[in-house]
CSV table of C-alpha atoms in Angstrom, one decimal:
chain,number,residue,atom,x,y,z
A,97,MET,CA,-65.5,-5.6,44.9
A,98,HIS,CA,-64.4,-4.3,41.6
A,99,TRP,CA,-61.5,-1.9,41.3
A,100,PRO,CA,-61.0,0.8,40.7
A,101,PRO,CA,-64.0,1.9,42.4
A,102,TRP,CA,-65.1,4.6,39.7
A,103,SER,CA,-65.1,2.0,36.8
A,104,SER,CA,-68.2,0.3,36.0
A,105,PRO,CA,-68.8,-3.0,37.2
A,106,PRO,CA,-68.5,-6.0,35.1
A,107,PRO,CA,-71.6,-7.5,33.5
A,108,PRO,CA,-73.3,-10.3,35.5
A,109,PRO,CA,-72.6,-13.6,33.8
A,110,LYS,CA,-75.2,-15.2,31.6
A,111,ALA,CA,-77.3,-18.1,32.8
A,112,GLY,CA,-75.6,-21.5,32.1
A,113,THR,CA,-72.2,-20.0,31.5
A,114,HIS,CA,-69.0,-20.5,34.0
A,115,THR,CA,-66.9,-17.6,34.9
A,116,THR,CA,-63.9,-19.6,35.8
A,117,ASP,CA,-60.9,-19.1,33.6
A,118,THR,CA,-59.8,-22.8,32.8
A,119,SER,CA,-56.9,-21.9,30.3
A,120,PRO,CA,-53.8,-23.3,31.3
A,121,SER,CA,-51.2,-21.1,32.7
A,122,LEU,CA,-47.7,-21.0,31.2
A,123,PRO,CA,-44.5,-20.6,33.3
A,124,PRO,CA,-42.7,-17.3,33.0
A,125,SER,CA,-40.2,-18.7,30.4
A,126,SER,CA,-42.5,-20.5,28.1
A,127,TRP,CA,-42.5,-17.5,25.6
A,128,SER,CA,-38.8,-18.1,24.8
A,129,ALA,CA,-39.0,-21.7,24.5
A,130,ALA,CA,-41.8,-21.6,22.3
A,131,SER,CA,-39.9,-19.2,20.0
A,132,ILE,CA,-37.0,-21.6,19.6
A,133,PRO,CA,-37.4,-23.6,16.3
A,134,THR,CA,-37.4,-27.3,17.0
A,135,THR,CA,-36.8,-28.4,13.4
A,136,TRP,CA,-34.3,-27.7,10.6
A,137,SER,CA,-37.1,-26.8,8.3
A,138,ALA,CA,-37.4,-23.4,10.4
A,139,TYR,CA,-33.8,-22.6,9.5
A,140,LEU,CA,-34.4,-23.1,5.8
A,141,ASP,CA,-37.3,-20.6,5.8
A,142,PRO,CA,-36.4,-17.9,3.2
A,143,ALA,CA,-37.2,-15.2,5.8
A,144,VAL,CA,-34.2,-16.7,8.0
A,145,LEU,CA,-32.1,-17.8,5.4
A,146,LEU,CA,-31.8,-14.9,3.1
A,147,PRO,CA,-30.7,-12.5,5.6
A,148,THR,CA,-28.3,-14.9,7.2
A,149,ALA,CA,-26.7,-15.2,3.8
A,150,ILE,CA,-26.6,-11.7,3.1
A,151,LEU,CA,-24.9,-10.9,6.4
A,152,THR,CA,-22.3,-13.8,6.1
A,153,SER,CA,-21.4,-12.6,2.6
A,154,THR,CA,-21.0,-9.0,3.6
A,155,ILE,CA,-18.7,-10.1,6.3
A,156,LEU,CA,-16.5,-12.2,4.1
A,157,VAL,CA,-16.3,-9.8,1.3
A,158,SER,CA,-15.4,-6.9,3.8
A,159,ALA,CA,-12.8,-9.1,5.1
A,160,ARG,CA,-11.3,-9.8,1.6
A,161,LEU,CA,-11.6,-6.1,0.6
A,162,TYR,CA,-9.5,-5.0,3.7
A,163,ARG,CA,-6.8,-7.7,3.2
A,164,LEU,CA,-6.4,-6.7,-0.4
A,165,TYR,CA,-6.9,-2.9,-0.4
A,166,LEU,CA,-6.8,-1.5,3.1
A,167,ARG,CA,-4.6,-3.4,5.1
A,168,ARG,CA,-1.4,-1.3,5.8
A,169,ILE,CA,2.2,-2.9,4.8
A,170,PRO,CA,4.9,-1.8,7.2
A,171,ARG,CA,7.8,-3.3,5.5
A,172,ALA,CA,9.0,-4.9,2.2
A,173,ALA,CA,9.4,-8.1,4.0
A,174,THR,CA,5.7,-8.2,4.6
A,175,ILE,CA,4.6,-7.7,1.1
A,176,SER,CA,2.6,-10.7,-0.1
A,177,PRO,CA,3.9,-12.6,-2.9
A,178,SER,CA,0.6,-12.1,-4.8
A,179,PHE,CA,1.6,-8.5,-5.1
A,180,TRP,CA,4.7,-8.8,-7.2
A,181,HIS,CA,3.9,-7.7,-10.7
A,182,LYS,CA,0.2,-7.5,-10.1
A,183,ARG,CA,-0.4,-4.9,-7.5
A,184,SER,CA,0.7,-1.3,-6.5
A,185,LEU,CA,1.4,0.4,-3.1
A,186,PHE,CA,0.3,3.9,-2.6
A,187,GLY,CA,1.9,6.1,0.2
A,188,THR,CA,3.9,9.1,1.3
A,189,VAL,CA,7.8,9.3,0.8
A,190,THR,CA,9.2,9.9,4.1
A,191,SER,CA,12.9,10.1,3.4
A,192,VAL,CA,15.2,9.7,0.2
A,193,GLY,CA,18.5,7.7,0.9
A,194,ASP,CA,20.1,8.0,-2.5
A,195,GLY,CA,19.7,8.8,-6.1
A,196,ASP,CA,17.6,5.6,-6.8
A,197,GLY,CA,16.0,4.6,-3.3
A,198,PHE,CA,13.9,6.0,-0.8
A,199,ARG,CA,11.4,4.9,2.0
A,200,LEU,CA,7.7,4.8,1.7
A,201,PHE,CA,4.9,4.9,4.4
A,202,HIS,CA,2.0,2.8,3.0
A,203,THR,CA,-1.3,4.5,3.2
A,204,PRO,CA,-3.9,2.2,1.5
A,205,GLY,CA,-6.9,4.0,0.2
A,206,GLY,CA,-5.1,7.3,0.6
A,207,ARG,CA,-7.3,10.2,1.7
A,208,LEU,CA,-10.6,8.4,1.0
A,209,ALA,CA,-9.5,6.1,3.7
A,210,GLY,CA,-8.9,8.9,6.1
A,211,TRP,CA,-4.9,9.0,5.8
A,212,GLY,CA,-3.7,12.5,6.6
A,213,TRP,CA,-6.9,13.9,8.2
A,214,PHE,CA,-8.7,11.3,10.2
A,215,PRO,CA,-7.7,10.7,14.0
A,216,GLY,CA,-5.4,7.7,14.1
A,217,ARG,CA,-4.5,8.0,10.5
A,218,ARG,CA,-1.8,10.5,10.7
A,219,ILE,CA,1.5,9.6,9.2
A,220,PRO,CA,4.3,9.4,12.0
A,221,HIS,CA,7.6,11.4,11.9
A,222,GLY,CA,11.2,10.6,13.1
A,223,LYS,CA,11.6,7.9,15.4
A,224,ALA,CA,8.2,6.9,15.2
A,225,LEU,CA,8.6,5.7,11.7
A,226,LYS,CA,11.1,3.0,12.8
A,227,ASP,CA,10.1,-0.5,11.2
A,228,LYS,CA,6.9,1.2,9.5
A,229,THR,CA,8.3,2.2,6.0
A,230,ILE,CA,9.1,0.1,2.9
A,231,SER,CA,12.4,0.5,1.3
A,232,ILE,CA,11.8,1.2,-2.4
A,233,ARG,CA,14.5,0.8,-5.1
A,234,LEU,CA,13.7,2.5,-8.5
A,235,ALA,CA,13.2,-0.1,-11.1
A,236,GLY,CA,15.2,0.0,-14.5
A,237,ILE,CA,17.7,2.8,-13.5
A,238,ASP,CA,21.1,3.1,-11.6
A,239,ALA,CA,22.0,6.5,-10.2
A,240,PRO,CA,25.8,7.5,-9.3
A,241,GLU,CA,26.7,6.0,-6.0
A,242,GLY,CA,27.1,8.1,-2.9
A,243,ALA,CA,29.7,7.7,-0.3
A,244,HIS,CA,28.9,4.5,1.7
A,245,PHE,CA,30.6,1.2,2.7
A,246,GLY,CA,33.9,3.0,2.9
A,247,ARG,CA,33.7,4.1,-1.0
A,248,PRO,CA,34.1,7.7,-2.4
A,249,THR,CA,31.2,9.6,-3.8
A,250,GLN,CA,30.9,9.0,-7.5
A,251,PRO,CA,30.5,12.2,-9.7
A,252,GLY,CA,26.9,13.0,-10.1
A,253,ALA,CA,25.6,11.4,-7.0
A,254,GLN,CA,24.8,14.5,-5.0
A,255,GLU,CA,23.0,16.0,-7.8
A,256,ALA,CA,20.9,12.9,-8.2
A,257,LEU,CA,20.0,12.8,-4.6
A,258,ASP,CA,19.1,16.4,-4.5
A,259,PHE,CA,16.7,16.0,-7.5
A,260,LEU,CA,15.0,13.1,-6.4
A,261,THR,CA,14.6,14.6,-2.8
A,262,ALA,CA,13.0,17.8,-4.1
A,263,TYR,CA,11.0,15.7,-6.6
A,264,ILE,CA,9.1,13.3,-4.2
A,265,GLN,CA,9.9,14.1,-0.6
A,266,HIS,CA,6.8,14.2,1.5
A,267,ARG,CA,4.7,13.6,-1.6
A,268,ARG,CA,2.4,10.7,-2.5
A,269,VAL,CA,3.5,8.2,-4.9
A,270,ARG,CA,2.2,5.1,-6.3
A,271,ALA,CA,4.8,2.1,-6.7
A,272,TYR,CA,4.2,-0.9,-8.9
A,273,VAL,CA,6.0,-3.4,-7.3
A,274,TYR,CA,8.0,-6.4,-9.0
A,275,LYS,CA,10.2,-8.2,-6.6
A,276,LYS,CA,12.3,-8.0,-3.3
A,277,ASP,CA,16.0,-7.6,-3.8
A,278,GLN,CA,18.9,-8.7,-1.8
A,279,TYR,CA,18.7,-5.9,0.4
A,280,GLU,CA,15.2,-6.3,1.5
A,281,ARG,CA,13.9,-3.4,-1.0
A,282,ALA,CA,10.9,-3.6,-3.1
A,283,VAL,CA,12.0,-3.0,-6.6
A,284,ALA,CA,9.2,-0.7,-8.3
A,285,THR,CA,8.3,1.8,-11.1
A,286,VAL,CA,7.2,4.7,-9.2
A,287,TYR,CA,4.8,7.6,-10.3
A,288,VAL,CA,4.2,11.1,-8.8
A,289,ARG,CA,1.8,13.8,-9.5
A,290,ARG,CA,3.5,17.0,-10.5
A,291,TRP,CA,1.4,20.0,-11.7
A,292,GLY,CA,-1.5,17.7,-12.1
A,293,LEU,CA,0.4,15.2,-14.5
A,294,ARG,CA,1.4,11.7,-13.5
A,295,ARG,CA,5.1,11.5,-14.0
A,296,ASP,CA,7.3,8.4,-14.2
A,297,VAL,CA,10.1,9.1,-11.5
A,298,GLY,CA,12.8,6.9,-13.1
A,299,TYR,CA,12.0,8.1,-16.4
A,300,GLN,CA,12.5,11.6,-15.2
A,301,MET,CA,15.8,10.6,-13.6
A,302,LEU,CA,17.2,9.5,-17.1
A,303,ARG,CA,15.7,12.3,-19.1
A,304,ARG,CA,17.8,14.8,-17.0
A,305,GLY,CA,20.9,12.6,-17.0
A,306,LEU,CA,21.0,11.7,-13.4
A,307,ALA,CA,20.9,7.9,-14.0
A,308,THR,CA,21.6,5.5,-16.5
A,309,VAL,CA,19.6,2.4,-17.5
A,310,TYR,CA,20.2,-0.5,-15.1
A,311,GLU,CA,22.8,-3.0,-16.5
A,312,ALA,CA,22.8,-6.3,-14.9
A,313,LYS,CA,23.7,-9.9,-16.0
A,314,SER,CA,20.5,-11.0,-14.6
A,315,GLY,CA,17.4,-10.0,-12.6
A,316,ALA,CA,16.9,-6.6,-14.0
A,317,GLU,CA,13.4,-5.2,-13.7
A,318,PHE,CA,11.7,-2.8,-15.9
A,319,GLY,CA,8.0,-3.7,-16.0
A,320,ALA,CA,7.4,-3.1,-19.7
A,321,LEU,CA,9.5,0.0,-19.9
A,322,GLU,CA,12.9,-0.9,-20.9
A,323,GLU,CA,12.6,0.2,-24.5
A,324,ARG,CA,11.3,3.7,-23.5
A,325,TYR,CA,14.0,3.9,-20.7
A,326,ARG,CA,16.7,3.1,-23.4
A,327,ALA,CA,15.3,5.5,-25.7
A,328,VAL,CA,15.2,8.6,-23.2
A,329,GLU,CA,18.8,7.6,-21.9
A,330,GLY,CA,20.1,8.0,-25.6
A,331,TRP,CA,18.4,11.1,-25.8
A,332,ALA,CA,20.0,12.6,-22.8
A,333,ARG,CA,23.4,11.3,-23.8
A,334,GLY,CA,23.1,13.1,-27.1
A,335,LYS,CA,22.2,16.3,-25.4
A,336,GLY,CA,24.8,16.0,-22.8
A,337,ARG,CA,22.7,16.3,-19.8
A,338,GLY,CA,23.8,15.5,-16.3
A,339,ILE,CA,26.3,12.9,-16.0
A,340,TRP,CA,26.6,12.7,-19.8
A,341,ALA,CA,28.3,16.0,-20.0
A,342,VAL,CA,31.6,14.2,-19.3
A,343,LYS,CA,33.3,13.6,-22.5
A,344,GLU,CA,36.4,11.7,-21.3
A,345,GLY,CA,36.8,9.2,-18.5
A,346,PHE,CA,33.0,8.7,-18.0
A,347,GLU,CA,32.2,5.9,-15.6
A,348,SER,CA,28.8,4.3,-15.4
A,349,PRO,CA,27.4,3.5,-12.0
A,350,ARG,CA,27.8,-0.1,-13.1
A,351,GLU,CA,31.4,0.2,-13.9
A,352,TYR,CA,32.0,2.3,-10.9
A,353,LYS,CA,30.6,-0.5,-8.6
A,354,GLU,CA,32.7,-3.1,-10.5
A,355,ARG,CA,35.9,-1.0,-10.2
A,356,MET,CA,35.4,-0.6,-6.3
A,357,LYS,CA,34.9,-4.6,-6.1
A,358,GLY,CA,38.1,-4.9,-7.8
A,359,VAL,CA,40.1,-2.5,-5.5
A,360,GLU,CA,38.4,-3.9,-2.4
A,361,GLY,CA,39.4,-7.4,-3.5
A,362,LYS,CA,43.0,-6.5,-3.8
A,363,GLY,CA,43.0,-4.8,-0.6
A,364,LYS,CA,41.8,-8.1,1.2
A,365,GLY,CA,44.5,-10.0,-0.8
């Protein structure tokens, strides 16, 4: 009986033909087994090899780009040695500690990478910043010393701190890092956008007479800016700006620190 009933019946078999289906039946899983290549030549087929190579290369390149440009660096101690003198860090200034140092929250890729607007890419505040910021020391300059380690405040220290705070606090900056100093700070030349112009923060401190060129027997870092820094320091001194307004008894930050070390040494003796 044919089914369904309303369909046309199959045509009768022709004389001399057999109607029995003699094709071998395959087990249910034979399709998957038949689809698996049994020789290496199948894997060398360009139709297989090319997509595999493209996918593998894309994964490797993406991982390298992430490590180089999008991986967030939480502290100066975690900066790769490959960064020194070669790379820069982009981020937001979260606090200013003195006239030549501040803390930076690294935001690799900036707003293009979602920082500041994409969920999970917000800059934390307060206690949430603990162990998540890089301590930055401005390269090539030395600002007057504030009151710490039991030492009195040096004249001009508060003015330098106030200016630097107003100039970069909560702003996005780019720091070209040179090395890590003995206080686990990244020594860097730092740039900030002000009124649409890219400004060298250390240069602006020198120009206003709020710092001197950094003087040290060895280890001073300027990038390629030492000559420029010394020139602007001379200009500020000639104009009597900031700390250079003192005509008699002037003491540079370097001289102040040396004097304090001498006083403290005598006290211990």
